[in-house]
Structure formats: C-alpha cells, structure tokens
XYZ file of C-alpha atoms in Angstrom:
763
model
C 157.643 173.858 51.750
C 157.157 177.622 51.748
C 153.570 177.178 52.987
C 154.775 175.022 55.880
C 157.438 177.608 56.763
C 154.947 180.464 56.547
C 152.480 178.576 58.719
C 155.185 177.894 61.309
C 156.283 181.556 61.321
C 152.689 182.705 61.701
C 152.125 180.359 64.618
C 155.367 181.509 66.241
C 154.410 185.162 65.798
C 150.951 184.491 67.270
C 152.449 182.723 70.296
C 154.985 185.523 70.770
C 152.254 188.164 70.687
C 150.203 186.151 73.187
C 153.211 185.746 75.480
C 153.944 189.450 75.363
C 150.362 190.606 75.829
C 149.798 188.098 78.638
C 152.256 190.066 80.759
C 150.927 193.595 81.335
C 153.133 196.526 80.603
C 155.427 197.644 83.389
C 157.109 200.954 83.977
C 155.608 204.392 84.294
C 154.017 204.361 80.857
C 151.426 206.998 81.796
C 153.940 209.405 83.354
C 152.282 209.299 86.776
C 153.768 211.414 89.577
C 156.627 209.402 91.063
C 157.062 208.841 94.793
C 160.361 207.215 95.837
C 161.542 205.439 98.996
C 164.662 203.511 99.954
C 164.509 200.643 102.432
C 167.782 199.348 103.875
C 167.736 195.926 105.526
C 170.368 195.084 108.144
C 171.085 192.448 110.770
C 171.726 194.153 114.087
C 171.121 193.890 117.818
C 167.768 195.187 119.018
C 166.207 195.552 122.460
C 162.855 193.763 122.577
C 161.017 192.225 125.519
C 163.770 193.481 127.823
C 166.522 191.573 126.067
C 169.237 192.346 123.531
C 168.857 189.928 120.627
C 169.784 189.832 116.965
C 167.041 191.053 114.674
C 166.525 192.277 111.129
C 165.796 195.982 110.818
C 164.477 198.207 108.053
C 166.081 201.654 108.094
C 167.277 200.857 111.607
C 163.925 200.036 113.191
C 161.370 197.276 113.837
C 158.847 197.681 112.354
C 160.085 199.453 109.268
C 158.891 202.936 108.300
C 155.395 203.748 107.088
C 155.461 204.350 103.336
C 152.819 206.911 102.400
C 151.421 207.338 98.893
C 148.412 208.843 97.204
C 146.216 206.889 94.846
C 147.296 207.589 91.261
C 151.000 207.960 92.033
C 153.772 205.724 90.766
C 155.730 203.963 93.515
C 159.467 203.423 93.175
C 160.987 201.609 96.152
C 164.646 200.620 96.335
C 165.304 197.722 98.717
C 168.982 197.497 99.743
C 170.010 194.182 101.264
C 172.915 194.744 103.652
C 172.319 191.426 105.422
C 174.321 188.218 105.061
C 171.352 186.316 103.593
C 169.035 186.871 100.652
C 165.719 188.601 101.267
C 162.519 189.827 99.617
C 159.638 192.251 100.143
C 155.998 191.385 99.410
C 153.499 194.236 99.132
C 150.591 192.713 101.007
C 147.173 193.516 99.512
C 148.545 195.599 96.662
C 147.307 195.268 93.087
C 150.490 195.291 91.040
C 152.307 193.543 88.197
C 153.074 189.899 88.926
C 156.835 190.442 88.705
C 156.678 193.014 91.517
C 154.678 190.903 93.977
C 157.806 189.900 95.900
C 157.585 186.126 96.381
C 161.142 184.931 95.679
C 161.500 182.200 93.069
C 157.798 182.414 92.187
C 157.174 185.950 90.941
C 160.272 187.975 91.820
C 164.017 187.309 92.042
C 165.412 187.081 95.573
C 167.467 190.067 96.694
C 170.983 188.712 97.191
C 173.257 190.057 99.949
C 174.926 193.310 98.966
C 172.464 194.076 96.143
C 169.545 196.447 95.615
C 166.237 195.622 93.956
C 163.977 198.263 92.451
C 160.259 197.696 92.982
C 158.016 199.907 90.868
C 154.280 199.884 90.281
C 151.330 202.244 89.857
C 149.198 202.898 92.930
C 145.732 201.731 91.856
C 144.022 201.818 95.231
C 143.789 203.565 98.587
C 143.619 202.255 102.133
C 145.745 200.583 104.808
C 148.198 197.872 103.741
C 151.596 196.546 104.746
C 154.786 194.977 103.473
C 156.940 192.123 104.745
C 159.628 189.667 103.776
C 158.521 186.470 102.072
C 161.843 184.718 102.675
C 161.796 181.891 105.236
C 161.185 183.292 108.774
C 162.437 186.871 108.270
C 159.038 188.395 108.963
C 159.280 187.025 112.530
C 162.707 188.656 112.926
C 161.518 192.169 112.035
C 161.241 192.591 108.248
C 157.825 194.246 108.004
C 156.298 197.712 107.843
C 153.145 199.628 106.925
C 151.671 201.249 103.816
C 149.302 204.223 104.015
C 147.669 205.118 100.712
C 145.520 208.239 100.643
C 142.531 208.391 98.275
C 142.423 210.871 95.416
C 139.380 212.401 97.058
C 138.697 212.152 100.769
C 135.212 210.779 101.455
C 135.371 210.019 105.183
C 135.155 212.626 107.926
C 138.292 212.527 110.104
C 141.140 214.866 111.024
C 144.290 212.774 111.365
C 145.738 209.325 110.687
C 147.492 206.999 113.127
C 149.011 203.733 111.945
C 149.141 201.007 114.616
C 151.184 197.955 113.654
C 150.542 194.906 115.858
C 153.252 192.259 116.085
C 154.630 189.425 118.176
C 158.221 188.974 119.283
C 160.326 185.940 120.177
C 163.839 186.001 121.591
C 164.508 182.643 119.971
C 165.742 182.126 116.457
C 162.583 181.515 114.425
C 164.079 178.366 112.927
C 164.470 177.002 116.463
C 160.822 177.824 117.114
C 159.891 175.700 114.117
C 162.207 172.913 115.271
C 160.482 172.872 118.644
C 157.069 172.698 116.975
C 158.214 169.871 114.709
C 159.428 167.718 117.589
C 156.041 167.963 119.311
C 157.359 169.542 122.489
C 154.602 170.876 124.780
C 156.897 173.471 126.342
C 155.291 176.499 124.696
C 151.874 175.622 126.123
C 153.443 174.996 129.539
C 155.271 178.335 129.421
C 152.092 180.199 128.480
C 150.001 178.369 131.057
C 147.616 177.161 128.338
C 148.331 173.441 128.576
C 145.544 171.109 129.713
C 147.208 168.546 132.000
C 145.295 165.500 133.131
C 144.797 166.700 136.712
C 142.942 169.800 135.482
C 140.914 167.791 132.986
C 139.811 165.304 135.639
C 139.173 168.100 138.137
C 136.767 169.706 135.651
C 134.954 166.435 134.940
C 136.240 166.390 131.366
C 138.037 163.043 131.310
C 135.461 161.633 128.877
C 136.109 164.528 126.508
C 139.860 163.952 126.852
C 139.408 160.294 125.946
C 137.442 161.356 122.868
C 140.298 163.621 121.784
C 142.884 160.906 122.448
C 140.806 158.415 120.506
C 141.053 160.765 117.522
C 144.821 161.121 118.041
C 144.634 164.650 119.413
C 146.015 165.856 122.737
C 143.271 168.447 123.199
C 141.847 171.725 121.948
C 144.541 174.094 120.739
C 144.473 177.797 119.916
C 147.984 179.157 119.329
C 151.274 177.368 118.750
C 154.103 179.632 119.882
C 155.150 181.215 123.184
C 155.959 184.926 122.867
C 157.502 186.995 125.677
C 156.044 190.198 124.202
C 153.322 191.545 121.939
C 153.913 194.962 120.448
C 152.221 198.009 118.936
C 154.575 199.972 116.708
C 157.462 198.079 118.272
C 156.539 198.814 121.926
C 154.695 196.772 124.562
C 152.597 199.843 125.413
C 152.485 203.131 123.541
C 150.870 206.531 124.185
C 149.799 209.251 121.736
C 148.976 212.342 123.845
C 149.393 214.709 120.871
C 145.806 214.202 119.722
C 143.520 216.953 121.002
C 140.017 216.615 122.496
C 137.360 216.526 119.791
C 139.728 215.422 117.014
C 138.632 212.510 114.890
C 141.495 210.081 114.414
C 141.525 207.313 111.826
C 143.270 204.369 113.460
C 144.803 202.213 110.756
C 145.384 198.903 112.557
C 147.504 196.200 110.932
C 148.122 192.732 112.328
C 151.707 192.276 111.214
C 152.408 189.408 113.596
C 154.024 186.195 112.461
C 151.473 183.881 114.050
C 149.343 185.737 116.616
C 145.715 186.740 116.287
C 144.032 189.252 118.560
C 140.857 190.554 120.140
C 140.727 194.361 120.065
C 138.560 196.446 122.398
C 138.289 200.223 122.855
C 137.567 202.401 125.858
C 135.144 205.321 125.665
C 132.571 205.639 122.905
C 132.197 202.768 120.464
C 134.471 203.431 117.461
C 133.268 203.456 113.871
C 134.670 200.641 111.748
C 135.099 202.111 108.253
C 137.502 199.858 106.355
C 138.666 196.240 106.233
C 141.801 195.141 104.375
C 142.046 198.589 102.791
C 138.535 198.478 101.316
C 135.774 200.776 102.549
C 132.821 199.159 104.296
C 129.510 200.622 105.365
C 130.505 202.420 108.599
C 129.351 200.548 111.680
C 129.784 201.136 115.389
C 131.846 198.120 116.426
C 133.961 197.593 119.497
C 135.086 194.020 120.189
C 136.814 192.976 116.955
C 138.842 189.912 116.069
C 141.801 190.703 113.829
C 143.449 187.723 112.183
C 147.086 187.616 111.169
C 147.697 189.860 108.107
C 144.325 191.628 108.246
C 143.893 195.397 108.537
C 140.990 197.363 110.026
C 140.412 201.114 110.119
C 138.410 202.767 112.926
C 137.507 206.403 113.440
C 137.576 207.479 117.096
C 136.843 210.859 118.624
C 139.335 211.954 121.270
C 137.385 212.601 124.510
C 137.348 215.964 126.227
C 138.792 214.680 129.489
C 140.614 211.452 129.085
C 142.406 209.067 126.792
C 141.075 206.092 124.897
C 142.594 202.720 125.712
C 143.003 200.281 122.841
C 143.484 196.865 124.411
C 144.796 194.090 122.216
C 144.711 190.576 123.700
C 146.049 187.450 122.058
C 143.476 184.916 121.001
C 144.627 182.382 123.603
C 144.821 185.006 126.351
C 148.579 184.628 126.793
C 149.431 188.326 126.492
C 148.249 191.868 125.804
C 149.519 195.120 124.351
C 147.949 198.565 124.679
C 147.802 201.967 123.010
C 146.404 205.202 124.456
C 145.008 208.030 122.313
C 144.708 211.433 123.981
C 145.683 212.425 127.510
C 144.143 212.549 130.957
C 142.195 209.863 132.772
C 142.188 206.490 131.040
C 138.889 205.299 129.575
C 139.475 201.555 129.998
C 138.677 199.030 127.319
C 136.678 195.865 127.927
C 138.784 192.951 129.141
C 138.055 189.917 126.977
C 138.051 186.744 129.114
C 140.635 184.110 128.368
C 139.319 181.133 126.409
C 138.561 177.979 128.377
C 140.255 175.138 126.493
C 138.867 172.393 128.706
C 135.338 173.716 128.200
C 136.032 173.766 124.445
C 136.995 170.090 124.644
C 133.775 169.280 126.464
C 131.694 171.189 123.937
C 133.332 169.497 120.982
C 132.926 166.073 122.561
C 129.159 166.686 122.562
C 129.117 167.425 118.844
C 128.767 164.839 116.110
C 132.234 165.563 114.799
C 135.102 163.514 113.493
C 138.453 165.248 113.878
C 141.935 164.393 112.695
C 141.731 164.638 108.909
C 145.050 163.575 107.407
C 147.643 166.249 106.760
C 149.631 163.690 104.772
C 147.824 161.264 102.482
C 148.803 157.790 101.337
C 148.205 158.814 97.697
C 148.750 162.579 97.416
C 147.826 162.655 93.717
C 144.433 161.033 94.275
C 141.573 163.534 94.456
C 139.744 162.737 97.701
C 138.726 166.223 98.782
C 134.968 165.589 98.696
C 135.329 162.254 100.497
C 137.455 164.050 103.096
C 134.800 166.737 103.487
C 132.131 164.101 104.073
C 134.202 161.999 106.465
C 135.551 164.704 108.760
C 134.090 167.708 110.513
C 130.372 168.079 111.229
C 128.571 164.925 110.154
C 125.180 166.520 109.556
C 123.504 169.753 108.554
C 121.912 170.791 111.851
C 119.114 172.942 110.436
C 118.053 170.463 107.771
C 118.227 167.544 110.209
C 116.075 169.399 112.728
C 113.534 170.339 110.042
C 113.278 166.705 109.001
C 112.787 165.680 112.632
C 110.034 168.266 113.047
C 108.252 166.981 109.934
C 108.597 163.360 111.033
C 107.305 164.116 114.539
C 104.207 165.832 113.143
C 103.320 162.644 111.262
C 103.953 160.300 114.191
C 101.748 159.247 117.145
C 102.957 161.121 120.232
C 102.749 158.060 122.418
C 104.931 155.946 120.155
C 108.408 154.748 121.113
C 109.816 156.172 117.874
C 108.411 159.617 118.728
C 110.087 159.570 122.136
C 113.425 158.571 120.591
C 113.197 161.371 118.039
C 112.241 163.883 120.745
C 115.309 162.809 122.728
C 117.515 163.113 119.602
C 116.276 166.623 118.850
C 116.869 167.655 122.465
C 120.395 166.343 122.148
C 120.850 168.290 118.896
C 119.574 171.483 120.556
C 122.102 170.935 123.320
C 124.833 170.416 120.737
C 123.952 173.730 119.115
C 123.968 175.587 122.432
C 127.167 173.975 123.651
C 129.047 173.438 120.434
C 127.817 175.210 117.334
C 128.095 178.639 118.954
C 131.656 177.969 120.098
C 133.118 179.893 117.153
C 130.066 182.047 116.420
C 131.958 185.299 117.038
C 134.390 184.528 114.245
C 132.436 185.724 111.207
C 132.322 188.677 108.862
C 128.585 189.414 108.860
C 129.211 192.901 110.287
C 131.154 193.838 107.131
C 129.051 195.212 104.276
C 130.421 196.682 101.057
C 129.084 200.174 100.221
C 128.417 199.046 96.639
C 127.430 195.752 95.067
C 130.338 193.376 94.637
C 128.504 190.505 92.952
C 129.319 189.323 89.430
C 127.171 188.802 86.350
C 125.156 185.633 86.933
C 125.788 184.550 83.353
C 129.526 184.220 83.923
C 130.858 180.655 84.186
C 131.859 179.655 87.716
C 134.618 177.272 88.742
C 134.177 175.698 92.180
C 137.312 174.784 94.167
C 137.182 172.978 97.516
C 140.193 173.361 99.794
C 139.973 171.342 103.003
C 142.411 172.863 105.502
C 144.253 169.990 107.159
C 146.995 169.628 109.751
C 148.906 167.315 112.056
C 149.901 168.920 115.359
C 152.007 165.912 116.452
C 154.462 166.317 113.572
C 153.507 169.916 112.753
C 152.567 169.438 109.119
C 149.960 171.714 107.544
C 148.333 171.159 104.182
C 145.236 171.485 102.007
C 143.162 168.469 101.065
C 145.698 166.382 102.951
C 148.490 167.456 100.589
C 151.332 169.890 101.453
C 152.764 172.252 98.830
C 155.705 169.956 98.090
C 153.369 167.196 96.828
C 150.859 169.104 94.745
C 150.433 170.843 91.397
C 149.372 174.381 90.617
C 145.676 175.254 90.736
C 144.950 176.497 87.226
C 142.255 179.130 86.818
C 140.774 181.186 84.003
C 140.479 184.956 84.125
C 137.270 184.763 82.077
C 135.349 182.879 84.752
C 134.460 183.386 88.398
C 136.675 181.367 90.704
C 134.815 180.313 93.837
C 136.911 178.766 96.614
C 135.412 177.102 99.667
C 137.787 176.781 102.599
C 136.651 173.912 104.818
C 138.684 173.967 108.024
C 139.137 170.451 109.424
C 141.615 171.488 112.127
C 141.394 173.001 115.608
C 143.371 176.089 114.554
C 142.278 179.335 112.886
C 143.782 179.844 109.429
C 143.973 183.359 107.894
C 144.100 182.570 104.180
C 145.747 185.176 101.938
C 145.658 185.319 98.136
C 148.344 187.511 96.575
C 147.493 190.150 94.001
C 143.708 189.837 94.368
C 140.716 191.101 96.230
C 137.953 188.557 96.654
C 134.386 188.599 97.887
C 133.878 186.985 101.300
C 130.363 185.605 101.016
C 128.353 186.568 104.099
C 124.779 187.425 105.031
C 125.006 190.676 103.033
C 124.765 188.774 99.737
C 125.409 191.112 96.800
C 127.087 193.522 99.223
C 129.527 190.959 100.610
C 132.826 192.671 101.495
C 136.053 192.576 99.526
C 139.174 191.336 101.321
C 142.655 189.995 100.620
C 142.887 187.807 103.765
C 140.093 185.769 105.314
C 140.120 183.963 108.648
C 138.668 180.442 108.608
C 137.665 179.333 112.135
C 138.087 175.741 113.356
C 135.648 173.236 111.867
C 133.970 176.030 109.860
C 133.591 176.851 106.172
C 134.163 180.174 104.401
C 133.513 180.789 100.702
C 135.288 183.436 98.654
C 135.074 184.318 94.972
C 136.887 186.509 92.500
C 136.664 187.273 88.805
C 139.916 187.665 86.933
C 142.583 189.695 88.649
C 141.468 193.290 88.462
C 142.607 193.539 84.840
C 145.917 191.737 85.455
C 145.122 188.117 84.484
C 148.702 186.971 84.263
C 151.150 184.749 86.059
C 151.277 182.607 89.159
C 150.107 183.925 92.513
C 150.715 182.565 96.005
C 147.827 181.382 98.189
C 148.673 180.430 101.763
C 147.845 180.503 105.440
C 149.425 183.659 106.836
C 150.462 182.047 110.099
C 154.142 181.968 109.245
C 154.825 178.534 110.722
C 151.797 176.991 108.981
C 152.888 178.470 105.652
C 156.426 177.142 106.049
C 155.037 173.723 107.017
C 153.086 173.199 103.794
C 149.737 175.066 103.891
C 150.271 176.784 100.534
C 149.153 176.604 96.930
C 150.105 178.328 93.674
C 147.159 179.813 91.767
C 148.052 179.960 88.083
C 146.510 181.756 85.118
C 148.567 179.306 83.048
C 150.403 181.999 81.108
C 154.068 181.870 80.028
C 156.523 182.455 82.831
C 158.233 185.819 82.924
C 161.609 185.314 81.145
C 163.312 187.313 83.889
C 162.553 184.399 86.255
C 164.252 181.687 84.192
C 167.258 181.378 86.515
C 165.055 181.250 89.633
C 163.273 177.878 89.729
C 159.967 177.604 91.597
C 161.271 174.354 93.095
C 163.446 176.446 95.439
C 160.333 178.019 96.965
C 158.646 174.640 97.286
C 161.683 173.074 98.972
C 161.601 175.818 101.606
C 158.371 174.263 102.921
C 159.928 170.785 103.243
C 163.426 171.051 104.732
C 164.959 168.618 107.193
C 164.822 169.639 110.846
C 167.030 167.973 113.437
C 166.715 167.580 117.187
C 168.275 165.500 119.941
C 167.634 164.291 123.467
C 170.321 163.227 125.941
C 169.681 161.787 129.386
C 172.173 161.149 132.169
C 170.863 159.370 135.245
C 172.191 157.371 138.165
C 171.273 154.055 136.531
C 171.677 154.744 132.805
C 172.421 157.165 129.985
C 170.661 157.548 126.642
C 170.832 159.563 123.442
C 168.328 160.133 120.617
C 168.850 162.021 117.360
C 166.198 162.720 114.726
C 166.431 164.307 111.276
C 163.001 164.661 109.701
C 161.110 166.272 106.860
C 157.535 165.662 105.712
C 157.989 162.104 104.383
C 161.428 160.982 105.559
C 163.047 160.504 108.941
C 166.420 159.271 110.178
C 166.796 158.091 113.769
C 169.810 157.280 115.928
C 169.249 156.044 119.471
C 171.382 154.452 122.170
C 170.878 153.324 125.762
C 173.596 152.258 128.162
C 173.015 150.975 131.673
C 175.771 151.295 134.210
C 175.292 147.525 134.826
C 176.787 146.943 131.361
C 173.666 146.662 129.243
C 173.801 148.334 125.821
C 171.380 148.801 122.964
C 171.804 151.108 119.957
C 169.834 151.522 116.770
C 170.011 153.391 113.478
C 166.889 153.477 111.258
C 165.440 155.208 108.236
C 161.673 155.495 108.052
C 159.250 156.609 105.384
C 155.887 158.110 106.296
C 153.092 156.611 104.196
C 150.595 158.947 105.832
C 150.253 160.808 109.132
C 150.176 157.763 111.375
C 151.901 154.952 109.495
C 155.511 154.592 108.417
C 157.759 151.744 107.346
C 161.346 151.528 108.506
C 164.557 149.603 108.211
C 167.919 149.748 109.919
C 170.458 148.146 112.200
C 170.230 147.191 115.877
C 173.211 146.569 118.158
C 172.943 145.070 121.663
C 174.769 142.833 124.097
C 173.833 139.130 123.989
C 174.218 138.429 127.703
C 172.925 140.493 130.607
C 175.502 142.540 132.510
C 178.189 141.591 130.014
C 179.554 143.455 126.994
C 181.808 140.634 125.774
C 179.323 139.502 123.137
C 177.734 142.188 120.932
C 175.080 141.198 118.389
C 174.328 143.234 115.274
C 171.074 142.564 113.412
C 169.213 144.095 110.515
C 165.661 145.158 111.323
C 162.558 146.148 109.357
C 158.982 146.876 110.304
C 156.220 149.407 110.715
C 155.561 152.164 113.234
C 152.026 153.324 113.829
C 150.395 156.005 115.974
C 147.320 154.263 117.338
C 144.113 155.814 118.603
C 144.683 157.108 122.144
C 148.178 158.167 121.021
C 150.152 154.999 121.681
C 153.281 154.568 119.563
C 153.257 151.020 118.187
C 156.443 149.421 116.785
C 156.150 146.023 115.030
C 159.347 144.588 113.546
C 161.343 141.539 112.637
C 165.118 141.123 112.455
C 167.344 139.022 110.199
C 167.191 136.202 112.775
C 163.425 136.136 112.129
C 162.629 137.219 115.662
C 159.371 139.215 115.774
C 159.073 142.085 118.225
C 156.293 144.420 119.318
C 156.461 147.481 121.547
C 154.076 150.173 122.837
C 155.004 153.544 124.342
C 153.107 156.588 125.607
C 153.649 159.879 127.440
C 150.914 161.816 129.285
C 151.074 165.288 130.815
C 149.541 164.834 134.291
C 150.397 168.194 135.898
C 151.236 171.565 134.262
C 154.949 170.676 133.958
C 154.983 166.995 134.835
C 154.590 164.038 132.496
C 154.640 160.298 133.004
C 155.943 157.888 130.381
C 156.279 154.198 129.803
C 157.294 151.585 127.230
C 156.711 147.840 126.963
C 158.649 145.632 124.518
C 158.185 141.916 123.787
C 160.457 139.856 121.519
C 159.952 136.196 120.575
C 162.503 133.722 119.196
C 161.221 130.486 117.616
C 164.677 129.231 116.683
C 164.080 129.698 112.964
C 167.648 130.895 112.388
C 169.716 130.413 115.562
C 169.222 127.122 117.336
C 167.660 127.337 120.788
C 168.976 125.387 123.782
C 168.146 121.688 123.661
C 164.560 121.045 124.582
C 163.412 124.650 123.998
C 161.256 125.541 121.042
C 160.494 129.097 122.113
C 162.312 131.937 123.887
C 161.184 135.423 124.802
C 162.654 138.686 126.000
C 160.577 141.326 127.790
C 161.823 144.828 128.567
C 159.860 147.677 130.059
C 160.359 151.001 131.704
C 158.241 153.679 133.343
C 159.064 157.080 134.708
C 158.221 160.683 135.411
C 159.648 163.912 133.964
C 159.468 167.454 135.291
C 160.119 170.249 132.751
C 162.446 172.933 134.079
C 162.681 174.778 130.761
C 162.434 174.154 127.052
C 165.830 172.441 127.091
C 166.093 170.755 130.494
C 164.047 168.371 132.623
C 164.451 166.328 135.774
C 163.581 162.663 135.283
C 163.269 159.490 137.321
C 162.515 156.031 135.956
C 162.662 152.310 136.503
C 163.925 149.978 133.772
C 163.826 146.211 134.221
C 167.331 146.029 132.698
C 168.988 148.975 134.430
C 167.043 149.322 137.672
C 165.813 152.568 139.216
C 167.408 155.983 139.147
C 167.066 159.635 138.325
C 168.891 162.401 136.538
C 168.728 165.177 133.955
C 167.304 165.312 130.414
C 168.673 167.800 127.880
C 166.910 168.691 124.603
C 168.812 170.414 121.820
C-alpha cells in the first residue's frame, strides 16, 4: 500500500513539475530596466472621413500612441478599459509569454469594463510592430497603435524615425458591415464602382468567362469586400512632414493596421531602400512598388531631397481609394500611380486556365480529413512546368507529320497562352525580393511535420475556413516544439489572405533558400501556395497560439485555427473558456427586407449562422392574395440545406375567407449558374418545385425572377370529380434599382398580383 502511495505521489510531483516548467517564468526576474506606459480606452465621438461618428480611442486618439522601447528593456503596460464593453490588446509580432499575448479567452483574460489589466514582458527583439484589440470588431473602430523598438546597437545608417500607420475607416458600425456581407448584398461593390455588371461583361466580350464563373457558383473575380469612405495615414487622409531637412536619412516604419484593406505603396524621388520586413532585418534592396498586406510592416530608408518633398502614395488593392504622405518640403516628387486592377480581364484570364474554383467553405463531414483530396480537386489541375517538359519529350519522340504531334503542339500552345494570360496574373505577389542577412534554415536532421491548410471560402454566405472547416467545427492543431513545423497554405479562393501566427516568427520559403526571410504575417495570393516553417517557439514552447487570416471579417467568419503545444492550460485562464472565443466566429446575424408596391407588399426576415437559418416571409397582394411561411433550415454544406416549417395561404384566388395551413419539408440547393432551387412536399403530399435568380445587368440595376410549380394528385384531399391531377403555377419577374445600401426602387409583374412598382427597404 505504501509503495502504491509513494508511486502515486511521485507521479503527481513529476506532473506538477512538468506543468510548472512548461509555462516559462514571468515577471522581471532579471531586473531589466523597466519602461512603463498607460493606455486608456474610451468610446467617444471622432471626426473621420468628414463625419462625426462614435469610435474607440486610445489616450484620446485614433490610432493610439506609438510605444517606444529599446531591446533588452522590460515593458509594463497598463490598459485601462473605460468603455462599456470588454476589450483586449494583442501585441502583434512580439515574442512574449503566452499569458500576455492578448487573445481573450484563449491566452489572456478579457479586460472588463471599468478594470485595468497589466501587461508585462521582456523586450527580446527590435523593429517595427503594432498592437490592436482582439475583441470582436474593435480594431475596425480604432483600437490599434504602433510599437517602435530600438536595437541595443544601431547597425543601419539613418538619422531619424517616422512611423506611418495605414488604416481604413468606415462610418458604419462594424457589426453592420459584417451583416451586409453575410446577406450577400452587392452594395459595397456598387458603391466603390468595382462591380462587374452584365452590360460591361458583354461589352468586353467576356460573357463566356462570366458563364464559367456562374457555372462554378461564383459571381465573378473579387478583390476586396468592404466599402470604405476613407483610407488614412496616422489618422489623416493626407499628411505632411516638412520638419525633415534636405539630406537627412529617414527610416519610414510603415505598418498596415487596417481591418481589411491591402495596399500598393509607391515613392516619389529616388528609389527607397527596403531594410526590414515584419520587424526583421533583410538584406537592403532598392525597392519602390511594394505590396503591403494587412498586418504586415515594412521599413524603408529614404533620403530627403535638396529641393522637394517625397510623395508616398498608398493605393488600395482594388483601386477604390488612396492616401498620401509627404516627407520634406518644396516641390512634390510624385510617386508612380499604380493602375486599377481590371476585374473583367481577370475573369477572362482565369477562364483560360485549367482551374476548378469554388472549394467548399462548409463540408458535409467536417471531421473527415479530405484536405489532400480538396487540394487535388480544386485550383490548378496540373503542374505547368512538368506538363510542358513531358510534352517536349513526347514531341521529340513523335513523327512531326503525325496527327498526335499536331494535337500536342496545339495543347502546348494553349498552355503557353495560359501562362501568359493566367499564371502571371498574381506574379507580383511574392516575397522573392526579401532575403535574410543570415541563414534561417534548420538542421536537416530535425524531424519535420507537414501541415496542409487549404484556404477556403464562400462569398455568397460569407463563410471563411481552412480545409473546408471553420473554427467552430474543428480541433486544435497539435505541434511539437522539438520538431520543425512546416505549413503549406494553399489558397483556393479569389481573395488574398494575410495569415498571421501569434507568438512566432516563421521562415517564408522563397527563392533565397537558406536565406528565406523571417516573418509573422504572410500574404497568400488567390489560387497560389505559400510554405512557411518554424522550429519551436523561440524558447517559449508553451500554450495555445492563434493562427488566422488578418482580414478582420474573414477571421470573424471562421478562418482561424488554434496551434497547440499541448501543454497544461494556464490556471489563471480556468474561468475563461476557449468556447467563448470560438462562439464569436459563429454568431447569428439577422437581416430583413420589406417591399411596398402598388400591387403588393412583402416582408422577409432571416436569422443565420454558419449551419442554421430561420426564415420568415410573407406576401400580400392588394387583390386579396396571401402567402406566408416560417421555416428552419440546416446547411449540410455550402450549397445544400434541408428545411421544415409551416406555410399559410388563401385557398381561393382573390378571397381571404378560406386560409389553409400546411406543414412543409424539403431541400434547398444552390445550383451551378447560381439558381436557387427549392424542392418540397407538404402534409397534403403535394410536391412543389421552384427556381429563382437575380442578375446585376447595369452598375446599380438588377433583374430577378422566380418560377414555382405545385402538383396535387389527390393523395390526401379529394380532387373534383373526374380530375386525377391539379396544378398551380406562380411566377414573377422584375427589376430593381439600388438607391443606397438600404433602399431600392423596384417594379415587377406577378401572375397573382399583377404589375406594379414601389420601394424596397433593407434593414
């Protein structure tokens, strides 16, 4: 008995030691010089984009103040929450203890209203970084700021620093932005002028490409989701810095702190020297036109000209807006103007490629591992170089006058055309210009774990995921600090995804091989692959770390994962369940549509999350025709859902004396070419099928139509004598002109209600 007890106590002591040593020591154990800041968060009115709106400020400003440290110091930062909601601060790109990382309910407690949280950690690095809220959509409302960390010893030749924080601004409540994205409203593209209506597509000879996109259940090429009235540098739409003198070398520390915008940056005057990416030094390179993804940072050294000022021009990726900064004074040295992307041309190019788009964002069996099958099925269907080499070999061994030779020659010509017109479409989006000053590769004898993450999304319902599985339906990715973790991001969507891993720097494998750069955020272009790798966690192999797309609305729609070293959870987090964080990516959103016209009125209400949806709809014609319906539906995957509910309608035309209530059940399916198919049967065993579709034909004008057919074989209710079959056909067609996000003019004809026109209201 004593031996059993001793064995148990020994095992308990061993586990306790492991649990304690797994979490690195915190606190200023080495008595480093302390540098303190206090950040006070408030909700207050701010003037942005020419309008007074409610924002969230840090120490009274948006963005918050620059916090400056020196490598080797000990940071103590008090965050006071004077808002009415809980908040958090994540220290983006910083190597720090897991508990201080700032992801509420995962690593760090949320900061409740009226309380103060003390962040403290040693400064182990130098460079340009930033901080932001990791609570819901607060980053979009203003909770972000910059970090400038000086090195112990200065190695670069420059005179002064200038931090330039890029951001985007919306006058809407960010939750309403997400609601609009979830309902599939095209208003943002209309407002920006980036929609691709049918008249423009046909006018450009791209109708075939449009059909190819529709066939794959996609409206067209997309670049950016949200409309923004303003893009800002250090909180202003244009900013000047005349204090820098001619001949001075200024280190521009540029941070993309936007919620969902990505930018092209160009400089006037001499080509600047790019010296750092994501806070890590790179081999200096003269580099002007630079793409900066959301959450990335780049440092450039510019020399102020003798007679003039340098223009920094920052244009959004979709060309919908610009912001500028000027360094120096005098005549402006203009920056290159990057042309706006041509979305219709992109559609044509992609239609020429052997590509299957539309990988599921929501799988039928989320627990089933189908990532490699998904990789094979979607995206590029062949390796261009290898296929061309095989063709060359085959042609050499084939008579030149043979039919097979001619076919292969034609195929290779087509492949060359695909490369010229398609493969180079995203060729500018790479990191080959970044080279680490020292080798970053790992010992080849170390074990390597390969992880494939297909980046997947559904623009119609605005769900984003990895391997077809959103965060709410997946498990943690467990890793081992004693092996190299190699992650391949395979983007199967039309959007760019800047992927950020908390608490780590990773190698971005590029043409520089052993000198591949270190980063904390990597942009993955559409239909492209990027491979990263890391070994351990810079001496801090402990805890769970967040991995996610840094486009705020993609992150909050499910494109996240938790990377876990599978160590015991910090006991200070016991009362903060991770499930709260996961639920934040799968809330219910509600929206409604009401129409009042001269011939009818209608109302639709939807409450939806990733898998579940509740619908209420009603139509009433002024000729006394009524139909109303309440249903619940369950999404089995992106395009298919089952539903059940109750339908109410009048039995006789133009008469409300007899109202019939029936139970209904069926399936709803989004077909190729984007038709909504509804197949159902009611408790009177009457089958019904309907098809509906809406198409944007001009920049703000859409046409719509619906056809519904119901059959009655008399299986429950007897038919009139002599009849063994009855049918009911209803249909409508109309046109809608969008006045704003919330209002439209509409006109339609319904075979029950007749013709008329009126107003649509979305809310």
